[in-house]
mmCIF file of C-alpha atoms in Angstrom:
data_model
loop_
_atom_site.group_PDB
_atom_site.id
_atom_site.type_symbol
_atom_site.label_atom_id
_atom_site.label_comp_id
_atom_site.label_asym_id
_atom_site.label_seq_id
_atom_site.Cartn_x
_atom_site.Cartn_y
_atom_site.Cartn_z
ATOM 1 C CA MET A 15 0.000 0.000 0.000
ATOM 2 C CA LYS A 16 1.302 3.433 -0.911
ATOM 3 C CA PRO A 17 2.138 5.414 2.250
ATOM 4 C CA SER A 18 0.011 8.513 2.892
ATOM 5 C CA SER A 19 1.452 11.986 3.427
ATOM 6 C CA LEU A 20 0.680 11.636 7.131
ATOM 7 C CA ASP A 21 2.640 8.356 7.292
ATOM 8 C CA LYS A 22 5.600 10.103 5.670
ATOM 9 C CA ILE A 23 5.436 12.935 8.196
ATOM 10 C CA LEU A 24 5.200 10.579 11.161
ATOM 11 C CA GLY A 25 8.212 8.682 9.830
ATOM 12 C CA ARG A 26 10.339 11.847 9.937
ATOM 13 C CA ILE A 27 8.968 13.323 13.158
ATOM 14 C CA ASP A 28 11.934 12.181 15.271
ATOM 15 C CA ASP A 29 14.297 14.104 12.966
ATOM 16 C CA LEU A 30 12.453 17.444 13.322
ATOM 17 C CA ASP A 31 13.556 20.221 15.652
ATOM 18 C CA SER A 32 11.071 22.298 17.648
ATOM 19 C CA VAL A 33 10.744 25.034 14.976
ATOM 20 C CA ASN A 34 10.046 22.621 12.133
ATOM 21 C CA LEU A 35 7.753 20.612 14.396
ATOM 22 C CA SER A 36 5.741 23.763 15.141
ATOM 23 C CA ILE A 37 5.491 24.534 11.413
ATOM 24 C CA LEU A 38 4.368 20.971 10.769
ATOM 25 C CA VAL A 39 1.680 21.135 13.474
ATOM 26 C CA GLN A 40 0.367 24.419 12.037
ATOM 27 C CA ARG A 41 0.268 22.883 8.575
ATOM 28 C CA LEU A 42 -1.662 19.862 9.843
ATOM 29 C CA ALA A 43 -4.095 22.163 11.681
ATOM 30 C CA ARG A 44 -4.714 24.173 8.493
ATOM 31 C CA GLU A 45 -5.284 21.007 6.491
ATOM 32 C CA ARG A 46 -7.720 19.689 9.103
ATOM 33 C CA LYS A 47 -9.557 23.012 9.129
ATOM 34 C CA LEU A 48 -9.800 22.912 5.329
ATOM 35 C CA GLN A 49 -11.128 19.358 5.404
ATOM 36 C CA GLU A 50 -13.716 20.304 8.043
ATOM 37 C CA THR A 51 -14.836 23.272 5.946
ATOM 38 C CA VAL A 52 -15.087 21.171 2.794
ATOM 39 C CA PHE A 53 -17.068 18.402 4.494
ATOM 40 C CA ASN A 54 -19.434 20.900 6.118
ATOM 41 C CA THR A 55 -20.203 22.547 2.779
ATOM 42 C CA ILE A 56 -21.367 19.219 1.355
ATOM 43 C CA GLN A 57 -25.165 18.972 1.419
ATOM 44 C CA ASP A 58 -25.124 15.214 1.954
ATOM 45 C CA GLY A 59 -24.670 13.891 5.468
ATOM 46 C CA ILE A 60 -21.353 12.113 6.080
ATOM 47 C CA LEU A 61 -20.856 9.824 9.071
ATOM 48 C CA VAL A 62 -17.930 7.699 10.181
ATOM 49 C CA ILE A 63 -18.756 5.014 12.731
ATOM 50 C CA ASP A 64 -16.631 2.358 14.376
ATOM 51 C CA ALA A 65 -17.419 -1.358 14.458
ATOM 52 C CA GLU A 66 -19.671 -0.847 17.505
ATOM 53 C CA GLY A 67 -21.743 1.801 15.750
ATOM 54 C CA THR A 68 -20.379 4.773 17.727
ATOM 55 C CA VAL A 69 -20.291 7.946 15.647
ATOM 56 C CA GLN A 70 -16.672 9.114 15.370
ATOM 57 C CA TYR A 71 -17.288 11.851 12.814
ATOM 58 C CA ALA A 72 -20.362 13.678 11.495
ATOM 59 C CA ASN A 73 -20.543 16.726 9.275
ATOM 60 C CA GLU A 74 -23.161 19.439 9.824
ATOM 61 C CA ALA A 75 -25.592 17.970 7.287
ATOM 62 C CA ALA A 76 -25.519 14.572 9.010
ATOM 63 C CA CYS A 77 -26.116 16.150 12.419
ATOM 64 C CA GLY A 78 -29.140 17.974 11.026
ATOM 65 C CA LEU A 79 -30.597 14.879 9.374
ATOM 66 C CA ILE A 80 -30.420 12.541 12.378
ATOM 67 C CA GLY A 81 -30.608 15.104 15.203
ATOM 68 C CA LEU A 82 -27.068 14.492 16.474
ATOM 69 C CA LYS A 83 -25.472 17.157 18.680
ATOM 70 C CA PRO A 84 -21.779 17.977 18.051
ATOM 71 C CA GLN A 85 -20.873 17.102 21.655
ATOM 72 C CA GLU A 86 -22.349 13.623 21.165
ATOM 73 C CA VAL A 87 -19.790 12.699 18.485
ATOM 74 C CA GLY A 88 -17.506 10.018 19.894
ATOM 75 C CA GLN A 89 -20.107 8.982 22.480
ATOM 76 C CA MET A 90 -23.431 8.291 20.801
ATOM 77 C CA ARG A 91 -24.210 5.029 19.058
ATOM 78 C CA LEU A 92 -25.873 5.541 15.709
ATOM 79 C CA TRP A 93 -28.119 2.505 16.211
ATOM 80 C CA LYS A 94 -29.579 4.107 19.339
ATOM 81 C CA MET A 95 -30.411 7.349 17.556
ATOM 82 C CA VAL A 96 -31.711 5.802 14.346
ATOM 83 C CA PRO A 97 -33.008 2.295 15.139
ATOM 84 C CA ASP A 98 -34.589 2.054 11.684
ATOM 85 C CA LEU A 99 -31.113 2.440 10.223
ATOM 86 C CA ALA A 100 -29.783 -0.494 12.232
ATOM 87 C CA ARG A 101 -32.729 -2.648 11.197
ATOM 88 C CA SER A 102 -32.258 -1.752 7.546
ATOM 89 C CA ILE A 103 -28.637 -2.951 7.471
ATOM 90 C CA ASP A 104 -27.866 -6.641 7.147
ATOM 91 C CA SER A 105 -24.705 -6.884 9.256
ATOM 92 C CA ALA A 106 -23.966 -10.416 8.008
ATOM 93 C CA ALA A 107 -24.012 -9.176 4.430
ATOM 94 C CA VAL A 108 -21.734 -6.269 5.362
ATOM 95 C CA ASP A 109 -19.189 -8.549 7.045
ATOM 96 C CA ALA A 110 -19.257 -11.056 4.197
ATOM 97 C CA SER A 111 -18.638 -8.376 1.623
ATOM 98 C CA ARG A 112 -16.034 -6.340 3.517
ATOM 99 C CA ALA A 113 -13.187 -7.665 1.382
ATOM 100 C CA ALA A 114 -14.813 -6.579 -1.868
ATOM 101 C CA LYS A 115 -15.940 -3.239 -0.365
ATOM 102 C CA PRO A 116 -19.258 -3.066 -2.173
ATOM 103 C CA LEU A 117 -21.505 -0.059 -1.857
ATOM 104 C CA LEU A 118 -24.560 -0.878 0.242
ATOM 105 C CA THR A 119 -27.632 1.163 -0.620
ATOM 106 C CA ARG A 120 -30.834 1.569 1.366
ATOM 107 C CA GLU A 121 -33.691 4.046 1.487
ATOM 108 C CA ILE A 122 -35.029 4.698 4.973
ATOM 109 C CA GLU A 123 -37.693 6.876 6.549
ATOM 110 C CA LEU A 124 -36.692 9.077 9.496
ATOM 111 C CA SER A 125 -39.206 10.519 11.956
ATOM 112 C CA TYR A 126 -36.754 12.554 14.101
ATOM 113 C CA PRO A 127 -35.880 15.425 14.199
ATOM 114 C CA GLU A 128 -38.107 15.849 11.115
ATOM 115 C CA HIS A 129 -40.034 13.456 8.946
ATOM 116 C CA ARG A 130 -37.685 12.741 6.040
ATOM 117 C CA PHE A 131 -36.815 10.126 3.465
ATOM 118 C CA VAL A 132 -33.083 9.420 3.255
ATOM 119 C CA ARG A 133 -31.019 7.395 0.803
ATOM 120 C CA LEU A 134 -28.097 5.697 2.532
ATOM 121 C CA TYR A 135 -24.742 4.601 1.119
ATOM 122 C CA MET A 136 -22.485 2.542 3.378
ATOM 123 C CA VAL A 137 -18.874 1.532 2.719
ATOM 124 C CA PRO A 138 -16.779 -0.626 5.087
ATOM 125 C CA LEU A 139 -13.369 0.740 6.193
ATOM 126 C CA ASP A 140 -10.296 -1.406 6.814
ATOM 127 C CA VAL A 141 -8.395 1.257 8.775
ATOM 128 C CA PRO A 142 -8.854 1.695 12.554
ATOM 129 C CA VAL A 143 -11.671 4.083 13.486
ATOM 130 C CA GLY A 144 -11.629 5.917 16.812
ATOM 131 C CA GLN A 145 -10.196 3.858 19.665
ATOM 132 C CA ALA A 146 -11.152 0.575 18.028
ATOM 133 C CA VAL A 147 -8.582 -1.540 16.229
ATOM 134 C CA ALA A 148 -11.188 -3.022 13.897
ATOM 135 C CA GLY A 149 -12.429 -1.034 10.948
ATOM 136 C CA GLY A 150 -15.636 0.936 10.777
ATOM 137 C CA TYR A 151 -17.917 2.352 8.131
ATOM 138 C CA VAL A 152 -18.429 5.508 6.123
ATOM 139 C CA ILE A 153 -22.104 6.345 5.717
ATOM 140 C CA VAL A 154 -23.405 8.942 3.266
ATOM 141 C CA LEU A 155 -26.962 10.191 3.824
ATOM 142 C CA THR A 156 -28.805 11.941 0.987
ATOM 143 C CA ASP A 157 -32.083 13.710 1.730
ATOM 144 C CA VAL A 158 -34.527 12.576 -0.979
ATOM 145 C CA THR A 159 -37.674 13.914 0.693
ATOM 146 C CA GLU A 160 -38.474 16.455 -2.028
ATOM 147 C CA GLU A 161 -37.833 13.866 -4.729
ATOM 148 C CA LYS A 162 -40.091 11.382 -2.937
ATOM 149 C CA VAL A 163 -42.850 13.947 -2.411
ATOM 150 C CA SER A 164 -42.587 15.075 -6.036
ATOM 151 C CA ILE A 165 -42.980 11.492 -7.279
ATOM 152 C CA GLU A 166 -45.935 10.888 -4.949
ATOM 153 C CA GLU A 167 -47.597 14.115 -6.128
ATOM 154 C CA MET A 168 -47.092 13.092 -9.753
ATOM 155 C CA ILE A 169 -48.629 9.665 -9.071
ATOM 156 C CA GLU A 170 -51.509 11.286 -7.212
ATOM 157 C CA SER A 171 -52.029 13.737 -10.064
ATOM 158 C CA GLU A 172 -52.230 10.824 -12.508
ATOM 159 C CA ARG A 173 -54.729 9.063 -10.250
ATOM 160 C CA THR A 174 -56.822 12.207 -9.971
ATOM 161 C CA GLY A 175 -56.740 12.619 -13.740
ATOM 162 C CA SER A 176 -57.945 9.045 -14.163
ATOM 163 C CA ILE A 177 -60.784 9.652 -11.727
ATOM 164 C CA VAL A 178 -61.797 12.856 -13.507
ATOM 165 C CA ARG A 179 -61.880 11.074 -16.868
ATOM 166 C CA LEU A 180 -63.831 8.195 -15.360
ATOM 167 C CA ALA A 181 -66.246 10.580 -13.649
ATOM 168 C CA ALA A 182 -66.765 12.553 -16.857
ATOM 169 C CA GLY A 183 -67.502 9.340 -18.750
ATOM 170 C CA VAL A 184 -69.921 8.095 -16.091
ATOM 171 C CA ALA A 185 -71.625 11.502 -15.939
ATOM 172 C CA HIS A 186 -72.037 11.481 -19.710
ATOM 173 C CA GLU A 187 -73.469 7.963 -19.701
ATOM 174 C CA LEU A 188 -75.854 8.830 -16.867
ATOM 175 C CA GLY A 189 -76.731 12.192 -18.377
ATOM 176 C CA ASN A 190 -78.210 10.700 -21.541
ATOM 177 C CA PRO A 191 -80.830 8.505 -19.809
ATOM 178 C CA LEU A 192 -81.595 11.314 -17.354
ATOM 179 C CA ASN A 193 -82.324 13.665 -20.239
ATOM 180 C CA SER A 194 -84.499 10.990 -21.808
ATOM 181 C CA LEU A 195 -86.378 10.513 -18.529
ATOM 182 C CA THR A 196 -86.948 14.268 -18.237
ATOM 183 C CA ILE A 197 -88.362 14.465 -21.770
ATOM 184 C CA HIS A 198 -90.696 11.509 -21.222
ATOM 185 C CA LEU A 199 -91.898 12.918 -17.908
ATOM 186 C CA GLN A 200 -92.775 16.151 -19.713
ATOM 187 C CA LEU A 201 -94.697 14.167 -22.348
ATOM 188 C CA MET A 202 -96.544 12.276 -19.626
ATOM 189 C CA GLU A 203 -97.487 15.543 -17.937
ATOM 190 C CA ARG A 204 -98.886 16.935 -21.180
ATOM 191 C CA ARG A 205 -100.959 13.820 -21.810
ATOM 192 C CA LEU A 206 -102.118 13.793 -18.214
ATOM 193 C CA ALA A 207 -103.281 17.397 -18.564
ATOM 194 C CA LYS A 208 -105.597 16.346 -21.395
ATOM 195 C CA LEU A 209 -107.289 13.685 -19.266
ATOM 196 C CA GLU A 210 -110.312 14.373 -17.148
ATOM 197 C CA ALA A 211 -109.527 15.281 -13.579
ATOM 198 C CA SER A 212 -109.918 12.363 -11.185
ATOM 199 C CA GLU A 213 -108.402 10.951 -8.029
ATOM 200 C CA GLU A 214 -106.331 8.526 -10.094
ATOM 201 C CA SER A 215 -104.999 11.252 -12.404
ATOM 202 C CA GLY A 216 -104.139 13.379 -9.377
ATOM 203 C CA GLN A 217 -102.099 10.563 -7.840
ATOM 204 C CA LEU A 218 -100.393 9.979 -11.165
ATOM 205 C CA GLY A 219 -99.507 13.674 -11.362
ATOM 206 C CA GLU A 220 -97.984 13.524 -7.889
ATOM 207 C CA SER A 221 -95.924 10.475 -8.886
ATOM 208 C CA ILE A 222 -94.661 12.274 -11.996
ATOM 209 C CA GLU A 223 -93.660 15.259 -9.845
ATOM 210 C CA VAL A 224 -91.770 12.962 -7.448
ATOM 211 C CA CYS A 225 -89.958 11.368 -10.395
ATOM 212 C CA ARG A 226 -89.066 14.794 -11.777
ATOM 213 C CA GLY A 227 -87.642 15.848 -8.407
ATOM 214 C CA GLU A 228 -85.560 12.693 -8.093
ATOM 215 C CA VAL A 229 -84.191 13.099 -11.628
ATOM 216 C CA GLN A 230 -83.197 16.690 -10.822
ATOM 217 C CA ARG A 231 -81.596 15.557 -7.562
ATOM 218 C CA LEU A 232 -79.566 12.859 -9.321
ATOM 219 C CA ASP A 233 -78.490 15.372 -11.957
ATOM 220 C CA GLY A 234 -77.375 17.712 -9.161
ATOM 221 C CA ILE A 235 -75.395 14.938 -7.469
ATOM 222 C CA ILE A 236 -73.540 14.207 -10.714
ATOM 223 C CA SER A 237 -72.805 17.908 -11.260
ATOM 224 C CA HIS A 238 -71.508 18.370 -7.709
ATOM 225 C CA PHE A 239 -69.386 15.226 -7.986
ATOM 226 C CA LEU A 240 -67.773 16.503 -11.178
ATOM 227 C CA GLU A 241 -67.124 19.887 -9.569
ATOM 228 C CA ALA A 242 -65.507 18.133 -6.615
ATOM 229 C CA VAL A 243 -63.080 15.908 -8.498
ATOM 230 C CA ARG A 244 -62.330 18.082 -11.520
ATOM 231 C CA PRO A 245 -59.382 20.455 -10.877
ATOM 232 C CA GLN A 246 -60.574 24.055 -10.971
ATOM 233 C CA LYS A 247 -58.408 27.138 -10.782
ATOM 234 C CA PRO A 248 -59.255 28.960 -7.539
ATOM 235 C CA GLU A 249 -60.724 32.463 -7.774
ATOM 236 C CA LEU A 250 -58.520 34.301 -5.296
ATOM 237 C CA ASN A 251 -59.991 36.857 -2.918
ATOM 238 C CA GLU A 252 -58.902 38.179 0.462
ATOM 239 C CA LEU A 253 -60.370 35.822 3.063
ATOM 240 C CA ASP A 254 -60.648 35.527 6.835
ATOM 241 C CA LEU A 255 -60.104 31.807 7.444
ATOM 242 C CA VAL A 256 -61.476 31.828 10.999
ATOM 243 C CA ALA A 257 -64.709 33.467 9.816
ATOM 244 C CA ILE A 258 -65.143 30.788 7.127
ATOM 245 C CA VAL A 259 -64.515 27.991 9.657
ATOM 246 C CA GLU A 260 -67.134 29.481 11.986
ATOM 247 C CA GLU A 261 -69.563 29.721 9.060
ATOM 248 C CA VAL A 262 -69.080 26.012 8.283
ATOM 249 C CA LEU A 263 -69.525 25.150 11.972
ATOM 250 C CA ARG A 264 -72.857 26.995 12.020
ATOM 251 C CA VAL A 265 -74.043 24.877 9.093
ATOM 252 C CA GLN A 266 -72.999 21.704 10.948
ATOM 253 C CA GLU A 267 -74.177 22.931 14.354
ATOM 254 C CA LEU A 268 -77.265 20.700 14.495
ATOM 255 C CA GLU A 269 -75.342 17.530 13.601
ATOM 256 C CA LEU A 270 -72.647 18.370 16.161
ATOM 257 C CA ALA A 271 -75.341 18.793 18.813
ATOM 258 C CA ASN A 272 -77.085 15.546 17.844
ATOM 259 C CA ARG A 273 -73.785 13.688 18.156
ATOM 260 C CA LYS A 274 -73.153 15.366 21.566
ATOM 261 C CA LEU A 275 -69.758 16.682 20.480
ATOM 262 C CA ALA A 276 -68.005 19.608 22.161
ATOM 263 C CA VAL A 277 -66.351 22.084 19.796
ATOM 264 C CA GLY A 278 -63.785 24.741 20.650
ATOM 265 C CA VAL A 279 -62.236 27.408 18.429
ATOM 266 C CA GLU A 280 -59.030 29.053 19.634
ATOM 267 C CA VAL A 281 -57.253 31.930 17.909
ATOM 268 C CA SER A 282 -53.752 32.305 19.339
ATOM 269 C CA LYS A 283 -53.375 35.861 18.023
ATOM 270 C CA ALA A 284 -54.620 38.092 15.223
ATOM 271 C CA VAL A 285 -54.510 35.795 12.204
ATOM 272 C CA PRO A 286 -53.752 37.548 8.889
ATOM 273 C CA THR A 287 -56.093 37.215 5.935
ATOM 274 C CA ILE A 288 -55.040 35.051 2.989
ATOM 275 C CA LEU A 289 -55.799 34.863 -0.722
ATOM 276 C CA GLY A 290 -58.122 31.984 -1.511
ATOM 277 C CA ASP A 291 -61.280 30.698 -3.130
ATOM 278 C CA ARG A 292 -64.103 30.938 -0.600
ATOM 279 C CA GLY A 293 -66.190 28.094 -2.024
ATOM 280 C CA GLN A 294 -63.275 25.682 -2.332
ATOM 281 C CA LEU A 295 -61.986 26.385 1.187
ATOM 282 C CA LYS A 296 -65.479 25.930 2.635
ATOM 283 C CA GLN A 297 -65.445 22.498 1.023
ATOM 284 C CA VAL A 298 -62.039 21.761 2.602
ATOM 285 C CA PHE A 299 -63.255 22.713 6.079
ATOM 286 C CA PHE A 300 -66.545 20.860 5.622
ATOM 287 C CA ASN A 301 -64.726 17.643 4.636
ATOM 288 C CA VAL A 302 -62.228 17.853 7.515
ATOM 289 C CA ILE A 303 -64.900 18.620 10.134
ATOM 290 C CA LYS A 304 -67.239 15.957 8.745
ATOM 291 C CA ASN A 305 -64.482 13.324 8.970
ATOM 292 C CA ALA A 306 -63.742 14.333 12.569
ATOM 293 C CA MET A 307 -67.426 14.139 13.553
ATOM 294 C CA GLU A 308 -67.829 10.685 12.050
ATOM 295 C CA ALA A 309 -64.662 9.439 13.784
ATOM 296 C CA MET A 310 -65.881 10.419 17.274
ATOM 297 C CA GLY A 311 -68.451 8.889 19.552
ATOM 298 C CA PRO A 312 -70.743 10.770 21.948
ATOM 299 C CA ASP A 313 -68.994 13.233 24.301
ATOM 300 C CA GLY A 314 -66.053 13.551 21.917
ATOM 301 C CA ARG A 315 -64.147 16.822 21.728
ATOM 302 C CA PHE A 316 -63.174 18.700 18.587
ATOM 303 C CA GLN A 317 -60.676 21.567 18.816
ATOM 304 C CA ILE A 318 -59.736 24.072 16.102
ATOM 305 C CA VAL A 319 -56.679 26.282 16.663
ATOM 306 C CA ALA A 320 -55.706 29.142 14.346
ATOM 307 C CA SER A 321 -52.175 30.569 14.412
ATOM 308 C CA SER A 322 -49.584 32.159 12.146
ATOM 309 C CA ASP A 323 -45.898 32.947 11.724
ATOM 310 C CA VAL A 324 -44.097 35.326 9.377
ATOM 311 C CA ASP A 325 -44.917 33.305 6.248
ATOM 312 C CA PHE A 326 -47.879 31.027 6.918
ATOM 313 C CA VAL A 327 -51.298 30.746 8.532
ATOM 314 C CA TYR A 328 -52.115 27.450 10.243
ATOM 315 C CA LEU A 329 -55.432 25.813 11.100
ATOM 316 C CA LYS A 330 -55.121 22.770 13.340
ATOM 317 C CA PHE A 331 -58.134 20.433 13.640
ATOM 318 C CA SER A 332 -57.852 17.979 16.568
ATOM 319 C CA ASP A 333 -60.364 15.273 17.424
ATOM 320 C CA THR A 334 -60.620 12.549 20.050
ATOM 321 C CA GLY A 335 -61.870 9.957 17.594
ATOM 322 C CA SER A 336 -60.808 6.471 16.629
ATOM 323 C CA GLY A 337 -57.608 7.598 14.895
ATOM 324 C CA ILE A 338 -55.878 6.086 11.877
ATOM 325 C CA ARG A 339 -53.540 3.109 11.787
ATOM 326 C CA GLU A 340 -49.926 4.066 11.076
ATOM 327 C CA SER A 341 -49.903 1.753 8.061
ATOM 328 C CA ASP A 342 -52.873 3.661 6.596
ATOM 329 C CA LEU A 343 -51.531 7.206 7.031
ATOM 330 C CA SER A 344 -49.685 7.195 3.705
ATOM 331 C CA ARG A 345 -52.913 6.201 1.918
ATOM 332 C CA VAL A 346 -55.182 8.912 3.315
ATOM 333 C CA PHE A 347 -54.992 11.079 0.175
ATOM 334 C CA GLN A 348 -55.431 8.195 -2.251
ATOM 335 C CA PRO A 349 -58.732 8.139 -4.152
ATOM 336 C CA TYR A 350 -61.332 5.665 -2.889
ATOM 337 C CA PHE A 351 -59.366 4.937 0.292
ATOM 338 C CA THR A 352 -61.583 5.133 3.367
ATOM 339 C CA THR A 353 -61.742 3.586 6.825
ATOM 340 C CA LYS A 354 -65.511 4.193 7.049
ATOM 341 C CA SER A 355 -68.105 1.656 5.985
ATOM 342 C CA THR A 356 -70.166 4.376 4.275
ATOM 343 C CA GLY A 357 -67.328 6.558 2.952
ATOM 344 C CA HIS A 358 -66.557 7.100 -0.729
ATOM 345 C CA GLY A 359 -62.844 7.813 -0.217
ATOM 346 C CA LEU A 360 -62.701 11.133 -2.098
ATOM 347 C CA GLY A 361 -62.962 13.684 0.722
ATOM 348 C CA MET A 362 -59.301 13.920 1.749
ATOM 349 C CA MET A 363 -58.135 13.624 -1.857
ATOM 350 C CA ILE A 364 -60.209 16.723 -2.630
ATOM 351 C CA VAL A 365 -58.855 18.490 0.484
ATOM 352 C CA ASN A 366 -55.269 17.793 -0.569
ATOM 353 C CA ARG A 367 -55.864 18.915 -4.160
ATOM 354 C CA ILE A 368 -57.513 22.202 -3.147
ATOM 355 C CA MET A 369 -54.778 22.946 -0.606
ATOM 356 C CA ARG A 370 -52.053 22.355 -3.210
ATOM 357 C CA GLU A 371 -53.836 24.656 -5.667
ATOM 358 C CA HIS A 372 -53.763 27.326 -2.942
ATOM 359 C CA GLY A 373 -50.012 26.833 -2.420
ATOM 360 C CA GLY A 374 -50.659 25.148 0.920
ATOM 361 C CA GLN A 375 -50.010 21.801 2.552
ATOM 362 C CA VAL A 376 -51.889 19.240 4.638
ATOM 363 C CA GLY A 377 -50.244 17.534 7.609
ATOM 364 C CA ILE A 378 -51.720 14.520 9.418
ATOM 365 C CA GLU A 379 -50.767 13.070 12.791
ATOM 366 C CA SER A 380 -52.807 10.217 14.196
ATOM 367 C CA ARG A 381 -52.719 7.394 16.696
ATOM 368 C CA GLU A 382 -55.181 4.572 16.543
ATOM 369 C CA GLY A 383 -57.650 4.818 19.409
ATOM 370 C CA GLN A 384 -56.480 8.303 20.472
ATOM 371 C CA GLY A 385 -57.498 10.697 17.724
ATOM 372 C CA THR A 386 -56.240 12.659 14.754
ATOM 373 C CA VAL A 387 -54.699 16.087 14.195
ATOM 374 C CA ILE A 388 -54.936 17.645 10.737
ATOM 375 C CA THR A 389 -52.934 20.816 10.114
ATOM 376 C CA LEU A 390 -53.719 23.025 7.128
ATOM 377 C CA GLN A 391 -50.888 25.388 6.158
ATOM 378 C CA PHE A 392 -51.738 28.430 4.024
ATOM 379 C CA PRO A 393 -49.176 30.871 2.585
ATOM 380 C CA GLN A 394 -49.648 34.473 3.668
ATOM 381 C CA GLN A 395 -50.359 37.018 0.944
ATOM 382 C CA HIS A 396 -46.755 38.254 0.649
ATOM 383 C CA ARG A 397 -45.493 34.664 0.531
ATOM 384 C CA ARG A 398 -47.997 33.717 -2.183
ATOM 385 C CA SER A 399 -46.874 36.727 -4.224
ATOM 386 C CA ARG A 400 -43.284 35.483 -4.075
ATOM 387 C CA LEU A 401 -44.401 31.978 -5.115
ATOM 388 C CA LEU A 402 -46.259 33.386 -8.118
ATOM 389 C CA GLU A 403 -43.229 35.460 -9.118
ATOM 390 C CA ASP A 404 -40.971 32.396 -8.854
ATOM 391 C CA ASN A 405 -43.327 30.373 -11.031
#
């Protein structure tokens, strides 16, 4: 093996006087400082661990990704901080392949300090690491959260497009017989009008009127369904979100009372107005509140908290309902996915689509048997202006 520059220096160290030794130490310090600077400018996280899993080196990006404090380097075991990482690595495969030094690749999901998706590269080291004589590993962590979210949004967009096309086709197929029914009901009314008035003709007229009403109702259901699933550009106006939430609650007041649910609205401070489509956001709030009501039993509590920071306005909807299984959380926004026996599985898909069209986001936290928290994040007006300029 070709000796490194450090090996060469150590081989001559006994021959150096104090002046040259001081120069050498300064040179090594500068080189170390340069290396630290270079590694900390890299956006990927870089970790060096020994054979026991203790972190011996971590650049700033790695510390940020896994929540490691600088003072914990040299003391903290990586497996303790990121147990999912330990479970994702087949140690037997690593040991068996150490001689060939293959590149191990995994994609893992981190929940602390933030929810992220990370691609991991792991390479065994033959040189001593830390105090251990045995080799360790170099681990490179690449944050692929945005890439993952972008792919999921693209897939969801394709699903939504398929649903819209399907809905349009179904609406067209249903529309034709409905139109035919309407025409024939009109013909029946005209012929009925020519008959002599009698109890039987009166009953027949009432039946025709009932049929006409049901046809109109079905036509309205189809129209509303198409409006719900078909992407529509929001008509932006200055809106008070808290006022709209309270308006939706008034509409649902009777059902809330019948279900014996307690509702609280808390505004942490003066919440700025936002730019949004009033009708679409009313639909968002209606869907979220309706889901919460149906998830709770009698004496449940539903809390809505409004807050803001310099860039965003937040509405947090918390319920004490049945919650959602962890395995189902990733499917909440998928079309036709529902945990309710009577649900159609489009409500949260519509919520997510409308929020994205408003430049916002939907966050969901839930524990089965304990309840669900849905956070709606809206960009403030100045933030939305910047987003539009960037686009």
